[in-house]
Short mmCIF file of C-alpha atoms (C1' of nucleotides) and ligand atoms in Angstrom, two decimals:
data_model
loop_
_atom_site.label_atom_id
_atom_site.label_comp_id
_atom_site.label_asym_id
_atom_site.label_seq_id
_atom_site.Cartn_x
_atom_site.Cartn_y
_atom_site.Cartn_z
CA MET A 1 -0.24 0.09 -0.09
CA VAL A 2 1.29 3.34 -1.01
CA ARG A 3 1.45 6.03 1.47
CA GLY A 4 2.77 9.42 2.20
CA ARG A 5 0.38 10.64 -0.76
CA GLY A 6 -2.90 10.89 0.37
CA HIS A 7 -3.28 13.73 2.67
CA GLY A 8 -5.99 16.25 3.21
CA ARG A 9 -9.69 15.34 3.02
CA GLY A 10 -10.91 13.27 0.04
CA ALA A 11 -7.36 12.14 -0.90
CA TRP A 12 -8.05 8.57 -0.59
CA TRP A 13 -9.44 7.92 -4.08
CA GLN A 14 -6.79 9.79 -5.59
CA ASP A 15 -4.26 7.50 -3.92
CA ARG A 16 -6.06 4.52 -5.74
CA PHE A 17 -6.24 6.36 -8.86
CA HIS A 18 -2.62 7.11 -8.65
CA ASP A 19 -1.89 3.49 -8.12
CA ILE A 20 -3.11 2.38 -11.19
CA GLY A 21 -2.03 5.12 -13.29
CA ALA A 22 -5.45 6.94 -13.89
CA ARG A 23 -5.22 10.44 -13.89
CA VAL A 24 -6.95 12.73 -11.51
CA THR A 25 -9.55 14.87 -13.16
CA ALA A 26 -11.99 17.38 -12.37
CA PRO A 27 -15.15 15.42 -13.95
CA ARG A 28 -13.84 12.23 -11.97
CA GLU A 29 -13.78 14.36 -8.52
CA VAL A 30 -17.36 16.04 -9.39
CA VAL A 31 -18.72 12.11 -9.85
CA ILE A 32 -16.84 10.97 -6.65
CA ASP A 33 -18.32 14.04 -4.87
CA ILE A 34 -22.00 13.32 -5.77
CA LEU A 35 -21.79 9.82 -4.89
CA HIS A 36 -20.31 10.87 -1.45
CA GLU A 37 -23.14 13.28 -0.78
CA THR A 38 -26.03 10.98 -1.67
CA ASN A 39 -27.29 7.97 0.18
CA ASP A 40 -29.54 6.94 -2.76
CA HIS A 41 -28.93 4.14 -4.89
CA VAL A 42 -28.34 6.20 -8.22
CA SER A 43 -28.44 6.08 -11.85
CA ALA A 44 -26.10 7.30 -14.32
CA ALA A 45 -28.20 9.83 -15.38
CA ASP A 46 -29.35 10.94 -11.95
CA VAL A 47 -25.47 11.29 -11.35
CA TYR A 48 -25.20 13.22 -14.49
CA VAL A 49 -27.95 15.77 -13.91
CA LYS A 50 -26.30 16.58 -10.25
CA ALA A 51 -22.92 16.67 -12.07
CA HIS A 52 -24.17 19.15 -14.81
CA GLU A 53 -25.46 21.43 -12.23
CA ILE A 54 -22.24 21.60 -10.75
CA ASN A 55 -20.04 21.67 -14.14
CA PRO A 56 -22.24 22.07 -17.14
CA SER A 57 -19.39 21.02 -19.24
CA ILE A 58 -19.60 17.53 -18.07
CA GLY A 59 -21.01 14.90 -20.34
CA LEU A 60 -23.14 11.90 -19.82
CA THR A 61 -20.47 9.82 -21.61
CA THR A 62 -17.74 10.68 -18.99
CA VAL A 63 -20.16 9.87 -16.05
CA TYR A 64 -20.63 6.45 -17.41
CA ARG A 65 -17.03 5.70 -17.78
CA THR A 66 -16.27 7.28 -14.30
CA LEU A 67 -18.98 5.03 -12.86
CA ASP A 68 -17.69 2.16 -14.86
CA MET A 69 -13.97 2.74 -13.66
CA LEU A 70 -15.36 3.02 -9.78
CA THR A 71 -16.97 -0.30 -10.21
CA GLN A 72 -13.91 -2.04 -11.74
CA MET A 73 -11.87 -0.61 -8.72
CA GLY A 74 -14.43 -1.93 -6.36
CA ILE A 75 -14.96 1.57 -4.82
CA VAL A 76 -18.54 1.55 -6.26
CA GLN A 77 -21.08 -1.27 -6.36
CA LYS A 78 -23.34 -1.33 -9.48
CA PHE A 79 -26.57 -3.42 -9.34
CA ASP A 80 -29.72 -4.07 -11.27
CA VAL A 81 -33.26 -3.55 -9.75
CA GLY A 82 -35.22 -4.72 -12.88
CA ASP A 83 -36.10 -1.24 -14.11
CA GLY A 84 -33.70 -1.10 -16.97
CA LYS A 85 -31.09 1.08 -15.47
CA ALA A 86 -28.25 -0.02 -13.50
CA ARG A 87 -27.66 1.50 -9.97
CA TYR A 88 -24.40 2.70 -8.44
CA GLU A 89 -23.40 3.34 -4.77
CA LEU A 90 -20.18 4.10 -2.94
CA VAL A 91 -18.92 0.88 -0.77
CA ASN A 92 -16.41 -0.43 0.99
CA ASN A 93 -14.37 2.64 1.21
CA PRO A 94 -13.54 5.08 4.12
CA ASP A 95 -16.49 7.55 3.87
CA GLY A 96 -18.67 4.99 1.84
CA LYS A 97 -21.18 2.49 3.23
CA LYS A 98 -20.06 -0.63 4.84
CA HIS A 99 -20.92 -4.29 3.66
CA HIS A 100 -24.88 -4.65 3.20
CA HIS A 101 -27.56 -6.14 1.36
CA HIS A 102 -31.04 -4.99 0.05
CA LEU A 103 -34.69 -5.04 0.24
CA ILE A 104 -36.24 -4.33 -3.33
CA CYS A 105 -39.94 -3.01 -3.68
CA LEU A 106 -41.59 -4.75 -6.70
CA GLY A 107 -43.98 -2.32 -6.88
CA CYS A 108 -42.17 1.26 -6.72
CA LYS A 109 -38.55 -0.22 -7.06
CA ALA A 110 -37.44 1.64 -3.64
CA ILE A 111 -34.38 0.11 -2.38
CA ILE A 112 -33.70 -0.39 1.45
CA ASP A 113 -30.05 -0.97 2.79
CA TYR A 114 -30.23 -3.13 5.59
CA SER A 115 -26.77 -4.19 7.65
CA GLU A 116 -28.37 -5.86 10.58
CA PHE A 117 -27.51 -9.52 11.57
CA LEU A 118 -24.47 -9.51 9.74
CA ASP A 119 -23.00 -12.03 12.38
CA ASP A 120 -25.40 -14.70 11.20
CA GLU A 121 -24.69 -13.77 7.77
CA LEU A 122 -21.01 -14.00 8.33
CA GLU A 123 -21.58 -17.72 9.66
CA TYR A 124 -23.65 -18.80 6.99
CA ILE A 125 -22.21 -17.12 4.07
CA GLY A 126 -18.76 -18.12 5.25
CA LYS A 127 -19.94 -21.66 5.81
CA THR A 128 -21.52 -22.04 2.23
CA GLN A 129 -19.09 -20.01 -0.06
CA ASN A 130 -16.20 -22.59 1.71
CA ARG A 131 -18.45 -25.58 0.46
CA LEU A 132 -19.55 -24.19 -2.94
CA SER A 133 -16.05 -23.15 -3.84
CA LYS A 134 -14.58 -26.59 -3.11
CA LYS A 135 -17.56 -28.37 -4.90
CA TYR A 136 -17.40 -26.28 -7.91
CA ASN A 137 -13.87 -25.26 -8.14
CA PHE A 138 -15.03 -21.65 -8.52
CA THR A 139 -13.28 -18.93 -6.62
CA ILE A 140 -15.59 -16.52 -4.78
CA THR A 141 -14.76 -12.94 -4.38
CA ASP A 142 -18.06 -11.37 -3.51
CA HIS A 143 -21.88 -12.39 -2.92
CA ALA A 144 -25.29 -10.51 -3.00
CA ILE A 145 -28.12 -11.13 -0.89
CA SER A 146 -31.44 -9.46 -2.09
CA PHE A 147 -34.98 -9.98 -0.64
CA TYR A 148 -38.12 -8.90 -2.88
CA GLY A 149 -41.24 -7.89 -1.85
CA PHE A 150 -43.50 -4.96 -1.28
CA CYS A 151 -42.99 -1.90 0.80
CA GLU A 152 -45.55 -0.35 3.07
CA ARG A 153 -47.11 2.23 0.51
CA CYS A 154 -47.06 -0.73 -2.13
CA ARG A 155 -48.80 -3.13 -0.28
CA SER A 156 -52.12 -2.00 -0.97
CA GLY A 157 -52.37 -1.31 -4.45
CA MET B 1 -55.06 -30.03 -28.55
CA VAL B 2 -57.80 -29.52 -25.95
CA ARG B 3 -57.08 -31.59 -22.95
CA GLY B 4 -59.13 -32.13 -19.75
CA ARG B 5 -57.91 -30.06 -17.03
CA GLY B 6 -54.79 -31.73 -15.10
CA HIS B 7 -54.36 -34.75 -17.36
CA GLY B 8 -52.32 -35.56 -19.80
CA ARG B 9 -48.52 -34.61 -20.39
CA GLY B 10 -47.58 -30.67 -20.35
CA ALA B 11 -51.09 -29.78 -19.47
CA TRP B 12 -50.17 -28.13 -16.06
CA TRP B 13 -49.19 -24.87 -17.54
CA GLN B 14 -52.48 -24.86 -19.95
CA ASP B 15 -54.43 -25.24 -16.58
CA ARG B 16 -52.70 -22.30 -15.20
CA PHE B 17 -53.26 -20.00 -18.56
CA HIS B 18 -56.81 -21.18 -18.25
CA ASP B 19 -57.02 -20.00 -14.63
CA ILE B 20 -56.02 -16.33 -15.58
CA GLY B 21 -58.18 -16.35 -18.56
CA ALA B 22 -55.37 -16.57 -20.95
CA ARG B 23 -55.32 -18.22 -23.84
CA VAL B 24 -53.21 -21.48 -25.09
CA THR B 25 -51.77 -20.60 -28.32
CA ALA B 26 -49.08 -22.39 -30.70
CA PRO B 27 -46.32 -19.60 -30.01
CA ARG B 28 -46.80 -20.07 -26.13
CA GLU B 29 -46.73 -23.89 -26.33
CA VAL B 30 -43.33 -23.69 -28.36
CA VAL B 31 -41.65 -21.13 -26.14
CA ILE B 32 -42.81 -23.19 -22.92
CA ASP B 33 -41.68 -26.56 -24.86
CA ILE B 34 -37.87 -24.63 -25.41
CA LEU B 35 -37.81 -24.01 -21.62
CA HIS B 36 -38.56 -27.08 -20.78
CA GLU B 37 -35.60 -28.65 -23.27
CA THR B 38 -32.83 -26.67 -21.72
CA ASN B 39 -31.12 -26.89 -18.68
CA ASP B 40 -29.63 -23.32 -19.29
CA HIS B 41 -30.21 -19.90 -18.44
CA VAL B 42 -31.47 -18.31 -21.73
CA SER B 43 -31.75 -14.95 -23.09
CA ALA B 44 -34.93 -13.75 -25.10
CA ALA B 45 -33.01 -13.96 -28.15
CA ASP B 46 -31.78 -17.36 -27.28
CA VAL B 47 -35.34 -18.62 -27.09
CA TYR B 48 -36.61 -16.66 -30.20
CA VAL B 49 -33.47 -18.20 -32.15
CA LYS B 50 -35.07 -21.73 -31.28
CA ALA B 51 -38.68 -20.98 -31.66
CA HIS B 52 -37.78 -19.72 -35.29
CA GLU B 53 -36.35 -23.03 -36.04
CA ILE B 54 -39.58 -24.91 -34.79
CA ASN B 55 -41.76 -22.50 -36.45
CA PRO B 56 -40.46 -19.54 -38.71
CA SER B 57 -43.48 -17.26 -38.17
CA ILE B 58 -43.08 -16.89 -34.59
CA GLY B 59 -41.60 -13.37 -33.98
CA LEU B 60 -39.22 -12.27 -31.26
CA THR B 61 -41.88 -9.73 -29.83
CA THR B 62 -44.09 -12.65 -28.80
CA VAL B 63 -41.17 -14.31 -27.23
CA TYR B 64 -40.98 -11.41 -24.94
CA ARG B 65 -44.15 -11.22 -24.10
CA THR B 66 -44.50 -14.91 -23.43
CA LEU B 67 -41.50 -14.84 -20.83
CA ASP B 68 -43.04 -11.71 -19.19
CA MET B 69 -46.16 -13.28 -18.92
CA LEU B 70 -44.75 -16.61 -17.42
CA THR B 71 -42.20 -14.47 -14.89
CA GLN B 72 -45.76 -12.69 -14.13
CA MET B 73 -47.07 -16.01 -13.36
CA GLY B 74 -43.92 -17.17 -11.24
CA ILE B 75 -43.64 -19.79 -13.73
CA VAL B 76 -40.16 -18.27 -14.97
CA GLN B 77 -37.71 -16.80 -13.38
CA LYS B 78 -35.98 -13.60 -14.70
CA PHE B 79 -32.52 -12.26 -13.57
CA ASP B 80 -29.58 -9.82 -14.61
CA VAL B 81 -26.08 -11.26 -14.90
CA GLY B 82 -24.62 -7.96 -15.91
CA ASP B 83 -24.09 -8.34 -19.71
CA GLY B 84 -27.37 -6.44 -20.43
CA LYS B 85 -29.37 -9.04 -21.53
CA ALA B 86 -32.02 -10.65 -19.10
CA ARG B 87 -31.70 -14.39 -18.73
CA TYR B 88 -34.94 -16.70 -17.89
CA GLU B 89 -35.25 -20.19 -16.24
CA LEU B 90 -38.29 -22.16 -15.58
CA VAL B 91 -38.61 -22.67 -11.77
CA ASN B 92 -40.98 -24.11 -9.08
CA ASN B 93 -43.49 -26.00 -10.95
CA PRO B 94 -43.67 -29.83 -11.92
CA ASP B 95 -41.03 -29.94 -14.95
CA GLY B 96 -38.65 -27.32 -13.70
CA LYS B 97 -35.99 -27.01 -11.42
CA LYS B 98 -36.32 -26.57 -7.77
CA HIS B 99 -35.39 -23.45 -5.34
CA HIS B 100 -31.94 -22.83 -5.96
CA HIS B 101 -29.29 -19.78 -6.39
CA HIS B 102 -26.26 -19.32 -8.44
CA LEU B 103 -22.80 -19.04 -9.03
CA ILE B 104 -21.78 -16.24 -11.55
CA CYS B 105 -18.55 -15.93 -13.02
CA LEU B 106 -17.18 -12.52 -13.74
CA GLY B 107 -15.08 -13.49 -16.83
CA CYS B 108 -17.55 -15.43 -19.18
CA LYS B 109 -20.75 -15.10 -17.13
CA ALA B 110 -21.44 -18.51 -16.98
CA ILE B 111 -24.09 -19.48 -14.34
CA ILE B 112 -23.68 -22.44 -12.35
CA ASP B 113 -26.85 -23.62 -10.10
CA TYR B 114 -26.42 -24.71 -6.94
CA SER B 115 -29.40 -26.34 -4.55
CA GLU B 116 -26.93 -27.87 -1.79
CA PHE B 117 -27.02 -26.71 1.81
CA LEU B 118 -30.64 -25.61 1.72
CA ASP B 119 -31.19 -26.53 5.36
CA ASP B 120 -28.43 -24.06 6.04
CA GLU B 121 -30.11 -21.47 3.92
CA LEU B 122 -33.48 -21.92 5.40
CA GLU B 123 -32.48 -21.42 8.77
CA TYR B 124 -30.26 -18.37 7.70
CA ILE B 125 -32.93 -16.75 5.51
CA GLY B 126 -36.20 -17.64 7.18
CA LYS B 127 -34.67 -15.92 10.51
CA THR B 128 -33.23 -12.92 8.62
CA GLN B 129 -36.40 -12.60 6.68
CA ASN B 130 -38.25 -12.50 9.90
CA ARG B 131 -36.42 -9.94 11.71
CA LEU B 132 -36.35 -7.70 8.47
CA SER B 133 -39.93 -7.80 7.44
CA LYS B 134 -40.41 -6.57 11.09
CA LYS B 135 -38.16 -3.92 11.33
CA TYR B 136 -38.74 -2.47 8.14
CA ASN B 137 -42.15 -3.30 7.52
CA PHE B 138 -41.70 -4.67 4.31
CA THR B 139 -43.45 -7.82 2.96
CA ILE B 140 -41.00 -10.35 1.49
CA THR B 141 -42.24 -12.53 -1.17
CA ASP B 142 -38.82 -13.92 -2.50
CA HIS B 143 -35.11 -13.78 -1.89
CA ALA B 144 -31.91 -14.33 -4.01
CA ILE B 145 -28.45 -15.32 -3.15
CA SER B 146 -25.48 -15.20 -5.83
CA PHE B 147 -21.88 -15.58 -5.10
CA TYR B 148 -19.61 -13.88 -7.76
CA GLY B 149 -16.08 -15.07 -8.73
CA PHE B 150 -14.33 -16.79 -11.28
CA CYS B 151 -14.53 -20.52 -12.57
CA GLU B 152 -11.90 -22.82 -13.39
CA ARG B 153 -11.45 -21.34 -16.81
CA CYS B 154 -11.53 -17.83 -16.42
CA ARG B 155 -8.99 -18.12 -13.23
CA SER B 156 -5.99 -18.13 -15.28
CA GLY B 157 -6.76 -15.26 -17.80
"C1'" DC C 1 -70.27 -21.49 -37.81
"C1'" DA C 2 -70.39 -16.81 -36.43
"C1'" DA C 3 -69.25 -13.27 -32.93
"C1'" DT C 4 -65.73 -11.35 -29.90
"C1'" DA C 5 -61.99 -10.17 -28.17
"C1'" DA C 6 -57.00 -11.91 -26.84
"C1'" DA C 7 -53.10 -13.04 -29.24
"C1'" DT C 8 -49.80 -11.95 -32.83
"C1'" DG C 9 -45.67 -10.30 -36.19
"C1'" DA C 10 -43.47 -6.47 -38.57
"C1'" DA C 11 -41.87 -2.47 -38.35
"C1'" DA C 12 -40.86 1.40 -35.73
"C1'" DA C 13 -39.98 3.87 -31.59
"C1'" DT C 14 -37.44 3.78 -26.98
"C1'" DG C 15 -34.09 4.33 -24.14
"C1'" DG C 16 -30.21 3.16 -21.56
"C1'" DT C 17 -25.52 2.55 -22.71
"C1'" DT C 18 -21.34 2.26 -25.54
"C1'" DT C 19 -18.39 3.82 -29.51
"C1'" DT C 20 -16.03 7.29 -32.37
"C1'" DC C 21 -13.16 10.68 -33.24
"C1'" DA C 22 -11.51 15.32 -32.69
"C1'" DT C 23 -10.22 18.22 -28.97
"C1'" DT C 24 -8.41 19.42 -24.55
"C1'" DA C 25 -6.08 18.56 -19.82
"C1'" DT C 26 -3.11 15.96 -16.96
"C1'" DT C 27 1.36 14.38 -16.14
"C1'" DA C 28 6.23 13.12 -15.90
"C1'" DA C 29 10.23 14.92 -18.14
"C1'" DA C 30 13.46 18.10 -19.90
"C1'" DT D 1 8.07 26.39 -16.37
"C1'" DT D 2 7.77 24.47 -20.80
"C1'" DT D 3 7.14 20.90 -23.38
"C1'" DA D 4 6.15 16.11 -25.14
"C1'" DA D 5 3.27 12.16 -24.81
"C1'" DT D 6 -0.75 10.26 -24.10
"C1'" DA D 7 -4.98 9.76 -21.01
"C1'" DA D 8 -9.38 11.84 -20.62
"C1'" DT D 9 -13.27 14.31 -22.49
"C1'" DG D 10 -17.72 15.71 -24.67
"C1'" DA D 11 -20.58 15.55 -28.92
"C1'" DA D 12 -22.41 13.03 -31.90
"C1'" DA D 13 -23.63 8.77 -33.69
"C1'" DA D 14 -24.11 3.98 -33.28
"C1'" DC D 15 -25.62 0.10 -30.63
"C1'" DC D 16 -28.98 -3.36 -29.05
"C1'" DA D 17 -32.33 -5.07 -25.75
"C1'" DT D 18 -36.57 -4.28 -25.25
"C1'" DT D 19 -41.61 -2.06 -25.73
"C1'" DT D 20 -44.69 0.18 -28.60
"C1'" DT D 21 -48.40 0.43 -32.52
"C1'" DC D 22 -51.27 -1.23 -35.19
"C1'" DA D 23 -53.53 -4.03 -38.72
"C1'" DT D 24 -54.24 -9.03 -38.89
"C1'" DT D 25 -54.80 -13.56 -37.34
"C1'" DT D 26 -56.40 -16.82 -34.29
"C1'" DA D 27 -58.53 -19.22 -29.98
"C1'" DT D 28 -62.51 -19.45 -27.57
"C1'" DT D 29 -67.65 -19.46 -26.62
"C1'" DG D 30 -72.31 -20.58 -27.91
MN1 MN E 1 -27.39 -0.27 -0.75
MN1 MN E 2 -30.90 -21.23 -12.58
ZN1 ZN E 3 -42.87 0.05 -2.97
ZN1 ZN E 4 -15.63 -18.06 -16.39
#
DNA sequence: CAATAAATGAAAATGGTTTTCATTATTAAA
DNA sequence: TTTAATAATGAAAACCATTTTCATTTATTG
């Protein structure tokens, strides 16, 4: 781990960028700031709208490219709710959310984070992961648990 | 063509169709046959190609519509691997697969079914589902567990 | 068979995402 | 600081899975 570079707030991701030979640019900084400021599961278009408010010269293409790159780096988690557009959220970094999973409403597509009961999860996932990777000769690097159903508002309709 | 309700091979889905007032048509029969014959996680285009071989007059639109309808009815499970096209598989019916989850290769997008260790899963999921639905006032109807990683072939490259 | 409405297929539209390419900006070297 | 190399950018176009439209066909019921 390279140290002595990231001083000051918000420098951690710049270190990560330097480590892989990627440049620190204004559009990238804006995108990451936006991800920091929201607690939501945002689409590329969501990010683009906010980025455009901050700096109208930032294009949608760059938003996509930055989100892809951050996903590749493991800084951002990309996932799908079933409405045709990918969602993104900061995860597993100093300023982002910790390991968690989702409740997804099939009605309004709302996403609820949950990170309770992680000890039970650790036990179950750990054991299962071990057995599966052995049995199927498969290197497991990540997992996702999603519960589907209906939120309070959508339960009536 | 017309069979008595609940009698004969392949009639189970026709009953389900009748029950919701949907008609039993040739294209729908072809699509369901194709889903039966494969053990794969197929895309709409995959199904279309096979359907077209059997009956060239069947259109892609109808394949989409049938897959949607079957998903709606819970006969088919639709899900996303991250390559931009939805996948479908028969599930939870007399001729389909039983409850299971997936190992997804981030390299080649291969999907491995697993249904082992269901007793451990039942315990963990059941407990967690109970606690979550109470805490978030959320009616849970389904869940998905996915492990991501790399299959044997993709581990080298 | 006739009446009726559901289902179908071809073509066009949609919409999220990716590609292309000329221009700009970052970075390390001089 | 200037410069050279090249990574990054944005606008527009392309892409492509999925959906919509609509005229036609077909399953179903009596
Ligand atoms: Mn989340
Ligand atoms: Mn499966
Ligand atoms: Zn809802
Ligand atoms: Zn693979």
